[in-house]
Short mmCIF file of C-alpha atoms in Angstrom, two decimals:
data_model
loop_
_atom_site.label_atom_id
_atom_site.label_comp_id
_atom_site.label_asym_id
_atom_site.label_seq_id
_atom_site.Cartn_x
_atom_site.Cartn_y
_atom_site.Cartn_z
CA MET A 29 173.54 134.76 167.56
CA GLY A 30 172.44 133.83 164.08
CA LEU A 31 174.69 131.34 162.39
CA THR A 32 172.93 131.41 159.02
CA MET A 33 173.37 134.17 156.50
CA ASP A 34 170.07 135.88 155.81
CA LYS A 35 170.03 138.00 152.65
CA ARG A 36 166.31 138.62 152.56
CA THR A 37 165.48 142.26 151.96
CA THR A 38 162.86 144.44 150.30
CA ALA A 39 162.76 146.04 146.88
CA ALA A 40 162.77 149.48 148.52
CA GLN A 41 165.86 148.67 150.60
CA ALA A 42 167.68 147.20 147.61
CA ILE A 43 167.01 150.20 145.39
CA ALA A 44 167.83 152.61 148.25
CA GLY A 45 171.38 151.24 148.14
CA LEU A 46 171.88 152.46 144.57
CA GLN A 47 173.13 155.89 143.56
CA ASP A 48 172.75 158.35 140.72
CA GLY A 49 175.06 157.68 137.79
CA MET A 50 175.48 153.97 138.52
CA THR A 51 175.77 151.28 135.87
CA ILE A 52 172.92 148.82 136.39
CA GLY A 53 172.63 145.46 134.61
CA ILE A 54 169.19 143.94 134.18
CA GLY A 55 168.85 140.20 133.54
CA GLY A 56 166.40 138.34 131.30
CA TRP A 57 165.96 138.70 127.55
CA GLY A 58 163.42 140.93 125.76
CA PRO A 59 160.00 140.10 127.26
CA ARG A 60 161.35 137.16 129.26
CA ARG A 61 162.19 136.84 132.97
CA LYS A 62 162.81 140.53 133.62
CA PRO A 63 162.92 141.68 137.27
CA MET A 64 160.03 144.04 136.57
CA ALA A 65 158.96 144.59 140.18
CA LEU A 66 162.51 145.79 140.94
CA VAL A 67 162.39 147.95 137.81
CA ARG A 68 159.13 149.49 139.03
CA GLU A 69 160.82 150.24 142.36
CA LEU A 70 163.60 151.92 140.40
CA LEU A 71 160.96 153.92 138.52
CA ARG A 72 159.47 155.10 141.82
CA SER A 73 162.88 156.16 143.16
CA LYS A 74 164.69 159.46 142.69
CA LEU A 75 167.62 157.78 140.93
CA LYS A 76 168.83 159.35 137.69
CA ASP A 77 171.65 159.41 135.12
CA LEU A 78 171.82 155.62 135.09
CA THR A 79 173.67 153.52 132.56
CA ILE A 80 171.48 150.50 131.80
CA VAL A 81 173.06 147.30 130.48
CA ALA A 82 170.45 144.84 129.22
CA TYR A 83 169.20 142.44 126.58
CA GLY A 84 166.41 144.95 126.57
CA GLY A 85 162.66 144.82 126.74
CA ALA A 86 160.09 146.94 128.56
CA ASP A 87 162.61 147.36 131.43
CA VAL A 88 164.71 149.60 129.19
CA GLY A 89 161.69 151.29 127.61
CA MET A 90 160.12 152.21 130.97
CA LEU A 91 163.37 153.53 132.42
CA CYS A 92 163.87 155.67 129.30
CA ALA A 93 160.28 156.93 129.47
CA ALA A 94 160.77 157.89 133.13
CA GLY A 95 163.93 159.88 132.34
CA LYS A 96 166.15 157.66 134.50
CA VAL A 97 168.64 156.84 131.79
CA ARG A 98 171.77 158.59 130.59
CA LYS A 99 173.07 155.72 128.51
CA VAL A 100 171.93 152.29 127.31
CA VAL A 101 174.32 149.46 126.48
CA PHE A 102 172.30 147.20 124.16
CA ALA A 103 172.20 144.80 121.23
CA PHE A 104 168.41 145.10 120.86
CA VAL A 105 165.45 146.44 122.76
CA SER A 106 162.36 144.47 121.79
CA LEU A 107 159.19 142.87 123.11
CA ASP A 108 159.52 140.15 120.42
CA PHE A 109 155.85 139.98 119.42
CA ILE A 110 155.94 143.79 119.40
CA PRO A 111 159.32 144.06 117.66
CA LEU A 112 160.10 147.72 118.35
CA GLU A 113 160.03 148.87 121.99
CA PRO A 114 158.05 152.14 121.74
CA TYR A 115 159.57 154.19 124.57
CA PHE A 116 163.15 153.19 123.81
CA ARG A 117 162.43 154.08 120.19
CA ALA A 118 161.14 157.51 121.17
CA ALA A 119 164.15 158.15 123.41
CA ARG A 120 166.52 157.29 120.56
CA GLN A 121 164.63 159.30 117.97
CA ASN A 122 164.56 162.31 120.29
CA GLY A 123 168.29 162.02 120.91
CA ALA A 124 167.52 161.76 124.63
CA ILE A 125 170.04 159.03 125.49
CA ASP A 126 173.61 157.99 124.80
CA VAL A 127 174.10 154.45 123.58
CA MET A 128 176.73 151.77 123.25
CA GLU A 129 175.24 149.48 120.62
CA ILE A 130 176.96 146.10 120.45
CA ASP A 131 176.38 142.61 119.11
CA GLU A 132 174.54 140.14 121.39
CA GLY A 133 177.67 138.00 121.64
CA MET A 134 179.99 140.97 122.29
CA PHE A 135 177.63 141.78 125.16
CA LEU A 136 178.18 138.29 126.57
CA LEU A 137 181.96 138.72 126.24
CA GLY A 138 181.85 142.12 127.99
CA LEU A 139 180.02 140.60 130.95
CA LYS A 140 182.37 137.61 130.92
CA ALA A 141 185.43 139.88 130.98
CA ALA A 142 184.02 141.78 133.94
CA ALA A 143 183.21 138.49 135.65
CA MET A 144 186.82 137.33 135.07
CA ARG A 145 188.22 140.69 136.23
CA ILE A 146 190.09 141.20 132.96
CA PRO A 147 189.93 144.40 130.87
CA PHE A 148 188.83 142.86 127.57
CA ILE A 149 188.29 139.69 125.57
CA PRO A 150 189.56 139.51 121.98
CA THR A 151 187.00 138.66 119.33
CA ARG A 152 186.42 139.08 115.61
CA ILE A 153 182.87 140.32 116.26
CA GLY A 154 182.27 143.87 115.14
CA LEU A 155 185.08 144.04 112.57
CA GLY A 156 184.01 145.83 109.41
CA THR A 157 180.84 147.23 111.02
CA ASP A 158 179.63 150.57 112.32
CA VAL A 159 179.50 149.14 115.85
CA LEU A 160 183.15 150.21 116.09
CA ARG A 161 182.60 153.56 114.36
CA HIS A 162 179.84 154.62 116.75
CA SER A 163 181.58 153.34 119.89
CA PRO A 164 185.19 154.51 119.54
CA ALA A 165 185.79 153.35 123.11
CA ILE A 166 185.87 149.81 121.70
CA LYS A 167 189.43 149.36 120.44
CA VAL A 168 190.82 147.25 117.63
CA ILE A 169 194.19 145.76 118.57
CA ASP A 170 197.05 143.71 117.16
CA SER A 171 197.53 140.16 118.33
CA PRO A 172 200.82 138.82 119.72
CA TYR A 173 200.09 135.57 117.86
CA ASP A 174 198.97 136.53 114.34
CA ASP A 175 198.78 139.47 111.95
CA LYS A 176 195.04 140.03 112.04
CA ALA A 177 192.97 142.80 113.54
CA TRP A 178 191.07 141.85 116.71
CA VAL A 179 188.33 143.69 118.54
CA ALA A 180 189.20 144.11 122.23
CA MET A 181 185.69 143.87 123.68
CA PRO A 182 185.94 145.87 126.91
CA ALA A 183 184.69 144.47 130.21
CA LEU A 184 181.21 145.66 131.17
CA PRO A 185 181.51 145.91 134.96
CA LEU A 186 178.22 146.63 136.70
CA ASP A 187 177.71 148.53 139.92
CA ALA A 188 174.62 146.43 140.45
CA ALA A 189 172.58 143.75 138.71
CA LEU A 190 168.84 143.18 139.06
CA LEU A 191 167.63 139.63 138.32
CA HIS A 192 164.46 137.59 138.67
CA VAL A 193 164.44 133.84 139.34
CA ASP A 194 161.89 131.13 140.06
CA ARG A 195 163.17 130.24 143.51
CA ALA A 196 165.74 131.31 146.06
CA ASP A 197 166.60 130.60 149.66
CA ALA A 198 167.47 133.22 152.27
CA ARG A 199 171.20 132.71 151.71
CA GLY A 200 170.99 133.61 148.01
CA VAL A 201 170.95 130.20 146.35
CA CYS A 202 168.92 131.02 143.21
CA GLN A 203 167.18 128.62 140.84
CA ILE A 204 166.07 129.26 137.26
CA CYS A 205 163.75 126.54 135.95
CA GLY A 206 162.92 127.95 132.54
CA PRO A 207 164.58 126.40 129.51
CA ASP A 208 167.13 129.23 129.30
CA HIS A 209 168.89 131.16 132.04
CA TYR A 210 170.05 133.64 129.35
CA MET A 211 173.15 135.54 130.58
CA ASP A 212 171.88 135.99 134.14
CA ASP A 213 174.84 134.06 135.56
CA LEU A 214 177.22 136.50 133.87
CA PHE A 215 175.23 139.51 135.11
CA ALA A 216 175.53 138.04 138.62
CA ARG A 217 179.31 137.70 138.24
CA ALA A 218 179.88 141.07 136.54
CA ALA A 219 178.17 143.11 139.25
CA GLY A 220 179.31 144.55 142.57
CA LYS A 221 175.86 144.08 144.10
CA VAL A 222 173.30 141.54 142.91
CA PHE A 223 169.66 141.87 143.91
CA VAL A 224 167.47 138.93 143.00
CA SER A 225 163.70 138.85 143.16
CA CYS A 226 162.14 135.40 143.34
CA ASP A 227 158.68 134.02 142.75
CA GLU A 228 159.09 131.53 145.57
CA LEU A 229 161.21 131.61 148.71
CA VAL A 230 162.29 128.10 149.72
CA ASP A 231 164.22 126.41 152.51
CA THR A 232 167.80 125.42 151.75
CA GLU A 233 166.63 121.81 152.03
CA PHE A 234 164.84 122.28 148.69
CA PHE A 235 168.20 122.21 146.90
CA ALA A 236 169.25 118.90 148.47
CA ASP A 237 167.83 117.23 145.36
CA PRO A 238 170.58 117.29 142.69
CA VAL A 239 167.96 117.78 139.98
CA GLN A 240 166.99 121.08 141.66
CA ALA A 241 170.60 122.08 142.39
CA ARG A 242 171.47 121.54 138.69
CA GLN A 243 169.30 124.59 137.90
CA VAL A 244 171.41 126.91 140.07
CA PHE A 245 173.72 128.89 137.79
CA TRP A 246 175.83 130.91 140.21
CA GLU A 247 177.07 130.43 143.75
CA ARG A 248 175.29 132.19 146.59
CA ALA A 249 178.38 134.34 147.25
CA GLN A 250 177.38 136.28 144.10
CA THR A 251 173.95 137.12 145.53
CA THR A 252 173.74 140.28 147.67
CA GLY A 253 170.03 140.40 148.43
CA VAL A 254 166.98 138.20 147.94
CA ILE A 255 163.54 139.77 147.56
CA HIS A 256 160.48 137.55 147.64
CA ILE A 257 158.06 138.99 145.04
CA PRO A 258 155.56 136.46 143.64
CA GLY A 259 154.76 137.44 140.06
CA GLY A 260 157.75 139.79 140.16
CA ALA A 261 158.62 139.27 136.48
CA HIS A 262 155.17 140.40 135.27
CA PRO A 263 154.42 141.55 132.58
CA SER A 264 157.45 139.59 131.32
CA SER A 265 157.45 135.80 131.55
CA CYS A 266 158.93 133.47 134.13
CA ALA A 267 158.70 130.09 132.42
CA PRO A 268 157.54 127.56 133.51
CA LEU A 269 155.56 129.51 136.16
CA TYR A 270 153.89 131.95 133.74
CA GLY A 271 154.14 133.36 130.22
CA PHE A 272 154.37 137.02 129.34
CA ASP A 273 151.23 139.16 129.46
CA ALA A 274 150.60 140.03 125.81
CA LYS A 275 147.50 142.05 126.66
CA HIS A 276 149.38 144.15 129.18
CA PHE A 277 152.29 144.71 126.78
CA LYS A 278 149.81 145.83 124.10
CA GLU A 279 148.27 148.31 126.52
CA TYR A 280 151.76 149.53 127.47
CA ALA A 281 152.80 149.89 123.82
CA ALA A 282 149.55 151.66 122.95
CA SER A 283 150.17 154.20 125.74
CA ALA A 284 153.25 155.41 123.86
CA LYS A 285 151.05 156.60 121.02
CA GLU A 286 149.08 158.98 123.27
CA ALA A 287 150.10 162.38 124.59
CA GLY A 288 150.80 161.90 128.28
CA GLY A 289 150.57 158.14 127.77
CA TRP A 290 153.58 157.32 129.92
CA SER A 291 152.38 159.34 132.92
CA GLN A 292 149.01 157.61 132.69
CA TYR A 293 150.72 154.21 132.60
CA PHE A 294 152.98 155.26 135.46
CA ASP A 295 150.07 156.45 137.61
CA ARG A 296 148.05 153.33 136.96
CA TYR A 297 150.72 150.63 137.28
CA VAL A 298 153.83 152.04 138.93
CA ALA A 299 152.95 154.77 141.41
CA CYS A 300 150.35 152.53 143.05
CA GLY A 301 152.95 150.17 144.56
CA GLU A 302 153.34 146.43 144.08
CA GLU A 303 150.40 145.19 146.12
CA GLU A 304 147.96 147.33 144.18
CA TYR A 305 149.83 146.53 140.95
CA LEU A 306 149.04 142.87 141.42
CA ASN A 307 145.36 143.74 141.90
CA ARG A 308 145.29 145.95 138.84
CA VAL A 309 146.77 143.28 136.57
CA GLY A 310 144.26 140.71 137.77
CA GLY A 311 146.00 139.12 140.75
CA LEU A 312 148.73 136.53 141.20
CA ALA A 313 146.46 133.63 140.30
CA ALA A 314 145.73 135.25 136.93
CA ILE A 315 149.45 135.85 136.32
CA ARG A 316 150.20 132.20 137.03
CA GLN A 317 147.61 131.28 134.40
CA LEU A 318 149.28 133.30 131.62
CA PRO A 319 150.11 130.83 128.85
CA LEU A 320 153.73 130.16 127.96
CA PRO A 321 154.67 131.69 124.63
CA VAL A 322 155.03 129.46 121.58
CA PHE A 323 157.66 130.36 119.01
CA MET B 4 151.97 122.67 88.68
CA SER B 5 150.28 126.05 88.97
CA ASN B 6 148.30 125.75 92.19
CA TYR B 7 150.78 127.65 94.34
CA ARG B 8 151.33 131.20 95.54
CA LEU B 9 154.38 133.43 95.17
CA VAL B 10 155.23 132.92 98.84
CA ASP B 11 155.39 129.15 98.31
CA LEU B 12 157.81 129.61 95.42
CA VAL B 13 159.90 132.03 97.49
CA ILE B 14 160.11 129.58 100.40
CA CYS B 15 161.14 126.72 98.10
CA ALA B 16 163.78 128.92 96.45
CA ALA B 17 165.06 130.00 99.87
CA ALA B 18 165.23 126.38 101.04
CA GLU B 19 167.95 125.76 98.45
CA ALA B 20 170.29 128.07 100.39
CA TRP B 21 171.31 125.25 102.80
CA HIS B 22 171.46 122.57 100.07
CA ASP B 23 175.18 121.82 100.31
CA ASP B 24 175.85 122.91 103.91
CA GLY B 25 176.01 119.49 105.53
CA GLU B 26 175.69 119.38 109.30
CA VAL B 27 175.25 123.03 110.35
CA LEU B 28 172.74 124.93 112.46
CA ALA B 29 170.14 126.37 110.10
CA THR B 30 168.54 129.46 111.59
CA GLY B 31 165.67 131.15 109.78
CA ILE B 32 164.42 134.34 111.42
CA GLY B 33 160.82 135.12 110.47
CA VAL B 34 158.10 133.02 108.84
CA VAL B 35 159.61 132.62 105.35
CA PRO B 36 163.24 131.90 106.40
CA ARG B 37 162.09 129.52 109.13
CA LEU B 38 159.82 127.59 106.75
CA ALA B 39 162.62 127.55 104.17
CA ALA B 40 165.07 126.08 106.67
CA SER B 41 162.43 123.62 107.86
CA LEU B 42 161.66 122.51 104.30
CA CYS B 43 165.36 122.09 103.59
CA MET B 44 165.87 119.96 106.72
CA LYS B 45 162.87 117.78 105.84
CA ALA B 46 163.53 117.26 102.14
CA ILE B 47 166.87 118.56 100.86
CA ASN B 48 169.59 118.42 103.50
CA THR B 49 168.44 116.16 106.30
CA ASP B 50 171.72 116.62 108.18
CA LEU B 51 170.80 120.19 109.17
CA MET B 52 170.34 121.12 112.81
CA MET B 53 167.56 123.43 113.97
CA THR B 54 166.16 124.88 117.19
CA ASP B 55 162.62 125.28 118.48
CA SER B 56 163.31 129.05 118.33
CA GLU B 57 163.71 129.00 122.08
CA ALA B 58 166.20 126.80 123.88
CA TRP B 59 166.42 123.33 122.30
CA LEU B 60 167.78 121.68 119.21
CA VAL B 61 165.05 119.55 117.68
CA SER B 62 165.43 116.44 115.58
CA GLU B 63 162.64 117.58 113.25
CA PRO B 64 161.42 121.11 112.45
CA VAL B 65 158.66 122.41 114.72
CA PRO B 66 155.55 123.44 112.74
CA LEU B 67 154.67 127.13 113.00
CA GLY B 68 151.94 128.54 115.20
CA PRO B 69 149.99 127.11 118.15
CA ARG B 70 151.21 123.58 118.80
CA GLY B 71 147.93 121.75 119.27
CA GLY B 72 149.00 118.32 120.46
CA TYR B 73 152.44 118.53 118.84
CA GLN B 74 155.42 117.96 121.14
CA PRO B 75 158.75 119.28 119.81
CA ARG B 76 161.31 116.45 119.46
CA VAL B 77 164.15 117.94 121.47
CA GLU B 78 167.62 116.42 121.28
CA THR B 79 170.06 118.96 122.78
CA TRP B 80 169.90 121.96 125.12
CA MET B 81 170.61 125.08 123.07
CA GLY B 82 170.10 128.18 125.21
CA PHE B 83 171.34 131.51 123.91
CA SER B 84 174.80 131.20 125.47
CA ARG B 85 175.29 127.95 123.57
CA ILE B 86 174.01 129.53 120.36
CA PHE B 87 176.99 131.87 120.60
CA ASP B 88 179.33 128.92 121.17
CA ASN B 89 177.99 127.52 117.90
CA VAL B 90 178.18 130.87 116.08
CA TRP B 91 181.79 131.43 117.06
CA GLY B 92 182.70 127.94 115.89
CA GLY B 93 181.27 128.76 112.48
CA ARG B 94 178.93 125.79 111.95
CA ARG B 95 175.85 127.83 111.21
CA HIS B 96 174.05 129.36 108.26
CA ALA B 97 171.47 132.00 109.18
CA MET B 98 168.83 133.56 106.96
CA VAL B 99 167.70 136.92 108.27
CA GLY B 100 165.57 139.83 107.12
CA PRO B 101 167.52 143.09 107.02
CA THR B 102 165.92 146.52 106.74
CA GLN B 103 168.59 147.67 104.27
CA VAL B 104 171.19 145.93 102.08
CA ASP B 105 173.85 147.66 99.99
CA ARG B 106 175.93 146.67 96.97
CA PHE B 107 178.59 145.14 99.23
CA GLY B 108 176.09 142.90 101.01
CA GLN B 109 176.41 145.02 104.14
CA ALA B 110 173.11 144.85 106.01
CA ASN B 111 171.27 146.95 108.58
CA ILE B 112 168.55 146.23 111.14
CA SER B 113 169.69 148.84 113.65
CA CYS B 114 168.29 152.23 112.71
CA ILE B 115 167.45 154.43 109.72
CA GLY B 116 168.71 157.95 109.09
CA SER B 117 171.96 159.82 108.70
CA ASP B 118 172.22 161.06 112.32
CA TYR B 119 173.12 158.09 114.51
CA ARG B 120 172.69 160.17 117.68
CA ARG B 121 169.11 160.87 116.71
CA PRO B 122 167.95 158.33 114.12
CA LYS B 123 164.93 158.98 111.97
CA ALA B 124 163.65 155.51 112.82
CA GLN B 125 165.06 153.28 115.54
CA MET B 126 164.76 149.66 114.49
CA LEU B 127 165.81 146.57 116.47
CA GLY B 128 169.49 147.28 117.11
CA VAL B 129 172.32 145.27 115.55
CA ARG B 130 171.26 142.08 117.41
CA GLY B 131 173.60 139.25 116.31
CA PHE B 132 174.40 140.65 112.86
CA PRO B 133 178.03 141.67 113.52
CA GLY B 134 178.95 138.30 114.99
CA ASN B 135 176.98 136.24 112.49
CA SER B 136 178.48 138.02 109.50
CA ILE B 137 182.11 137.42 110.45
CA ASN B 138 181.68 133.91 111.83
CA HIS B 139 179.48 131.90 109.52
CA ALA B 140 177.42 131.78 106.31
CA ASN B 141 174.48 134.14 105.95
CA SER B 142 171.63 134.65 103.50
CA PHE B 143 168.98 137.35 103.40
CA PHE B 144 165.24 137.37 102.80
CA VAL B 145 163.64 140.56 101.48
CA PRO B 146 159.83 140.40 101.22
CA ASN B 147 159.48 143.63 99.25
CA HIS B 148 162.26 144.16 96.73
CA ASN B 149 162.70 147.92 96.26
CA SER B 150 165.37 150.59 96.30
CA LYS B 151 164.58 151.60 99.89
CA VAL B 152 165.86 148.19 100.95
CA PHE B 153 168.54 147.81 98.27
CA VAL B 154 170.02 151.27 98.83
CA ALA B 155 172.19 153.28 96.47
CA GLY B 156 174.96 154.13 98.93
CA GLU B 157 176.04 152.24 102.03
CA VAL B 158 173.36 151.15 104.49
CA ASP B 159 172.74 153.74 107.22
CA MET B 160 174.22 151.56 109.99
CA VAL B 161 176.53 148.76 108.86
CA ALA B 162 175.41 146.00 111.23
CA SER B 163 176.97 143.14 109.27
CA ILE B 164 180.25 143.05 107.38
CA GLY B 165 180.06 142.66 103.61
CA TYR B 166 182.39 142.51 100.61
CA ASN B 167 183.51 146.13 100.96
CA PRO B 168 187.24 146.54 100.28
CA ALA B 169 187.29 149.87 102.16
CA ARG B 170 186.11 148.21 105.37
CA LEU B 171 188.05 144.95 105.16
CA PRO B 172 189.89 144.48 108.48
CA LYS B 173 193.65 143.96 108.59
CA GLY B 174 194.57 140.38 107.74
CA TYR B 175 191.17 139.60 106.23
CA THR B 176 190.17 138.73 102.68
CA PHE B 177 186.78 138.29 101.07
CA ALA B 178 187.23 134.55 101.67
CA ASP B 179 186.64 135.24 105.39
CA ILE B 180 183.14 136.52 104.61
CA ASP B 181 180.41 134.17 103.39
CA ILE B 182 177.21 135.78 102.15
CA ARG B 183 175.32 133.27 100.06
CA ARG B 184 171.99 134.35 98.65
CA ILE B 185 169.32 137.00 98.82
CA ILE B 186 165.80 135.75 98.18
CA THR B 187 163.21 138.41 97.38
CA ASN B 188 159.65 138.58 96.07
CA LEU B 189 161.13 139.19 92.59
CA CYS B 190 164.21 137.03 92.26
CA VAL B 191 167.12 135.16 93.79
CA LEU B 192 170.41 137.05 94.01
CA ASP B 193 173.87 135.75 94.85
CA PHE B 194 177.38 137.21 95.12
CA GLU B 195 178.89 135.38 92.17
CA GLY B 196 179.42 138.40 89.91
CA PRO B 197 182.94 139.79 89.32
CA ASP B 198 184.62 140.75 92.63
CA ARG B 199 181.59 139.41 94.53
CA GLN B 200 179.21 141.76 92.79
CA ILE B 201 175.58 140.92 93.47
CA ARG B 202 174.21 138.89 90.56
CA ILE B 203 170.73 137.90 89.46
CA ARG B 204 170.71 134.13 89.95
CA SER B 205 167.13 133.46 88.91
CA LEU B 206 163.99 135.46 88.16
CA HIS B 207 160.61 134.43 89.55
CA PRO B 208 158.04 133.56 86.86
CA GLY B 209 156.77 136.69 85.09
CA VAL B 210 159.50 138.98 86.49
CA SER B 211 161.81 140.76 84.04
CA VAL B 212 165.40 141.93 84.46
CA ALA B 213 164.07 145.48 84.15
CA ASP B 214 161.70 144.90 87.09
CA VAL B 215 164.63 143.87 89.28
CA VAL B 216 167.07 146.51 88.06
CA SER B 217 164.60 149.38 88.45
CA ASN B 218 163.84 148.31 92.02
CA THR B 219 167.48 148.02 93.08
CA GLY B 220 169.46 151.09 94.12
CA PHE B 221 172.79 149.84 92.73
CA PRO B 222 174.05 148.09 89.58
CA LEU B 223 173.63 144.32 89.49
CA CYS B 224 175.54 141.73 87.54
CA VAL B 225 173.06 140.59 84.87
CA PRO B 226 174.11 137.34 83.16
CA GLU B 227 173.12 136.76 79.57
CA ASN B 228 170.96 133.77 80.40
CA ILE B 229 169.05 133.89 83.65
CA PRO B 230 166.98 130.86 84.64
CA VAL B 231 163.45 131.12 85.96
CA THR B 232 163.12 130.21 89.64
CA PRO B 233 161.70 126.66 89.75
CA GLU B 234 158.06 126.22 90.65
CA PRO B 235 157.34 124.29 93.84
CA SER B 236 156.67 120.57 93.42
CA LYS B 237 153.58 118.85 94.74
CA ALA B 238 155.77 117.16 97.37
CA GLN B 239 157.15 120.51 98.53
CA LEU B 240 153.68 122.05 98.79
CA ASP B 241 152.47 119.05 100.78
CA LEU B 242 155.39 119.45 103.17
CA LEU B 243 154.71 123.17 103.56
CA ALA B 244 151.12 122.39 104.51
CA VAL B 245 152.45 120.21 107.34
CA LEU B 246 155.13 122.70 108.46
CA ASP B 247 152.71 125.65 108.36
CA PRO B 248 149.30 124.14 109.09
CA ARG B 249 147.72 127.53 109.88
CA ASP B 250 149.05 129.17 106.71
CA LEU B 251 150.94 131.91 108.55
CA ARG B 252 152.94 132.34 105.33
CA ALA B 253 149.88 133.73 103.53
CA THR B 254 150.74 137.29 104.63
CA ALA B 255 154.53 136.89 104.85
CA LEU B 256 155.15 138.94 101.71
CA GLY B 257 153.10 141.79 103.12
CA ALA B 258 150.05 140.90 101.03
#
């Protein structure tokens, strides 16, 4: 009888547990530390009508291109050095998706409210702007303590969150070593199921060093499944292990300018599966050599 | 002093935006605003705080471009979640580059077009504009001053609150909104006209009032005497050479 929790699973098993119409949060920020291998598994699945909640990059663009998305909750969708995400842009300009467009900080508050199991968090953010006009579901309320208008930023509960981290153990202790964990801890707390891909799978003993344990941003009880996928954030970055792949992003962005460009990208980099993907982008060693971005 | 380019003058004019701010986080998004904030922190208001544009506050501005041997002098962790802690506390003055600005100072970086469900051009999304605009001081940088940016009506998607009486939330006054300056390739504007009307604060050398007015989609407050924007000093140009060793600013006005 096993006494130790073992949350190791596969990308296919994790995605198989999701259903049409679900609200899926995706961690990271723009081109940084996105769980792209899990996103590719989502792209290969039959799932549809998803609501995607993300500080968006190519994750959002690819899911839009593949017709997986009913609605995007976003503050931006950008690859940073390529400011406008081409496939998200096309989906918006074709009227193909619903959106809830909110401020980056409102987004944080929505995840925080869900994490705290409360319906909303009051804030002044959004007052006087079209954020409220275009999302009438976001209410402006009176305060019991003053006579000002307050935005009641609704909780953004997630059916599932997909995250990528540097390291994890089999019980779901997850470590992010990059300089910023972004809002991944809030995604982990706002979601019913949390699937985490990791570049390295380590023994629990690894975290016995307080310096390592200091880079763990949520408790293992928040982690549902751990998937060991070296290079799993590619083409986004996973600092300090690797930077983002500017060449690959340029190729991806260029594909959006061609007729049938998405299906060519899909055939070349998604349909082939992860093992072949790694080969086609030059191998894990090449990924680990990608320089960290300088801002 | 005539050995300077327009972009140098624009950066030096923009650097004045944080002159009297004291100890706040100066955030400049894009080459010109970032160099302006950096120049201000080095030479005008040394109490300013600044990040490495990633996750750390630095005790001196990080030069633009590839680092070479330069190591950023970090002093405080400043990941994005903490940026919002700072924003909501109000001790920040950001300079950003909107796609559109209207006569109220409302700004847009979200999308262009009258049909929000199907915009003519999807831009970045509102990013942090709503929160910035109602929490702390903001200035704008516009590299190409024309009436497509300075629009006649309201901006297509109001991403940041401005001095618009029709949109003022309950319990709020104009004193709760703090839009400082707009620095363009033609002039410096501020909001010190009557009822916060946008006013020409200074004209860049060789630019006329008519040049500005004809490239702006709404009426401006035009004072009787408008100073010329000061030329950069030798000391400022020397500092810019250090802060931007690879001259990334050369094309920052779309040249």
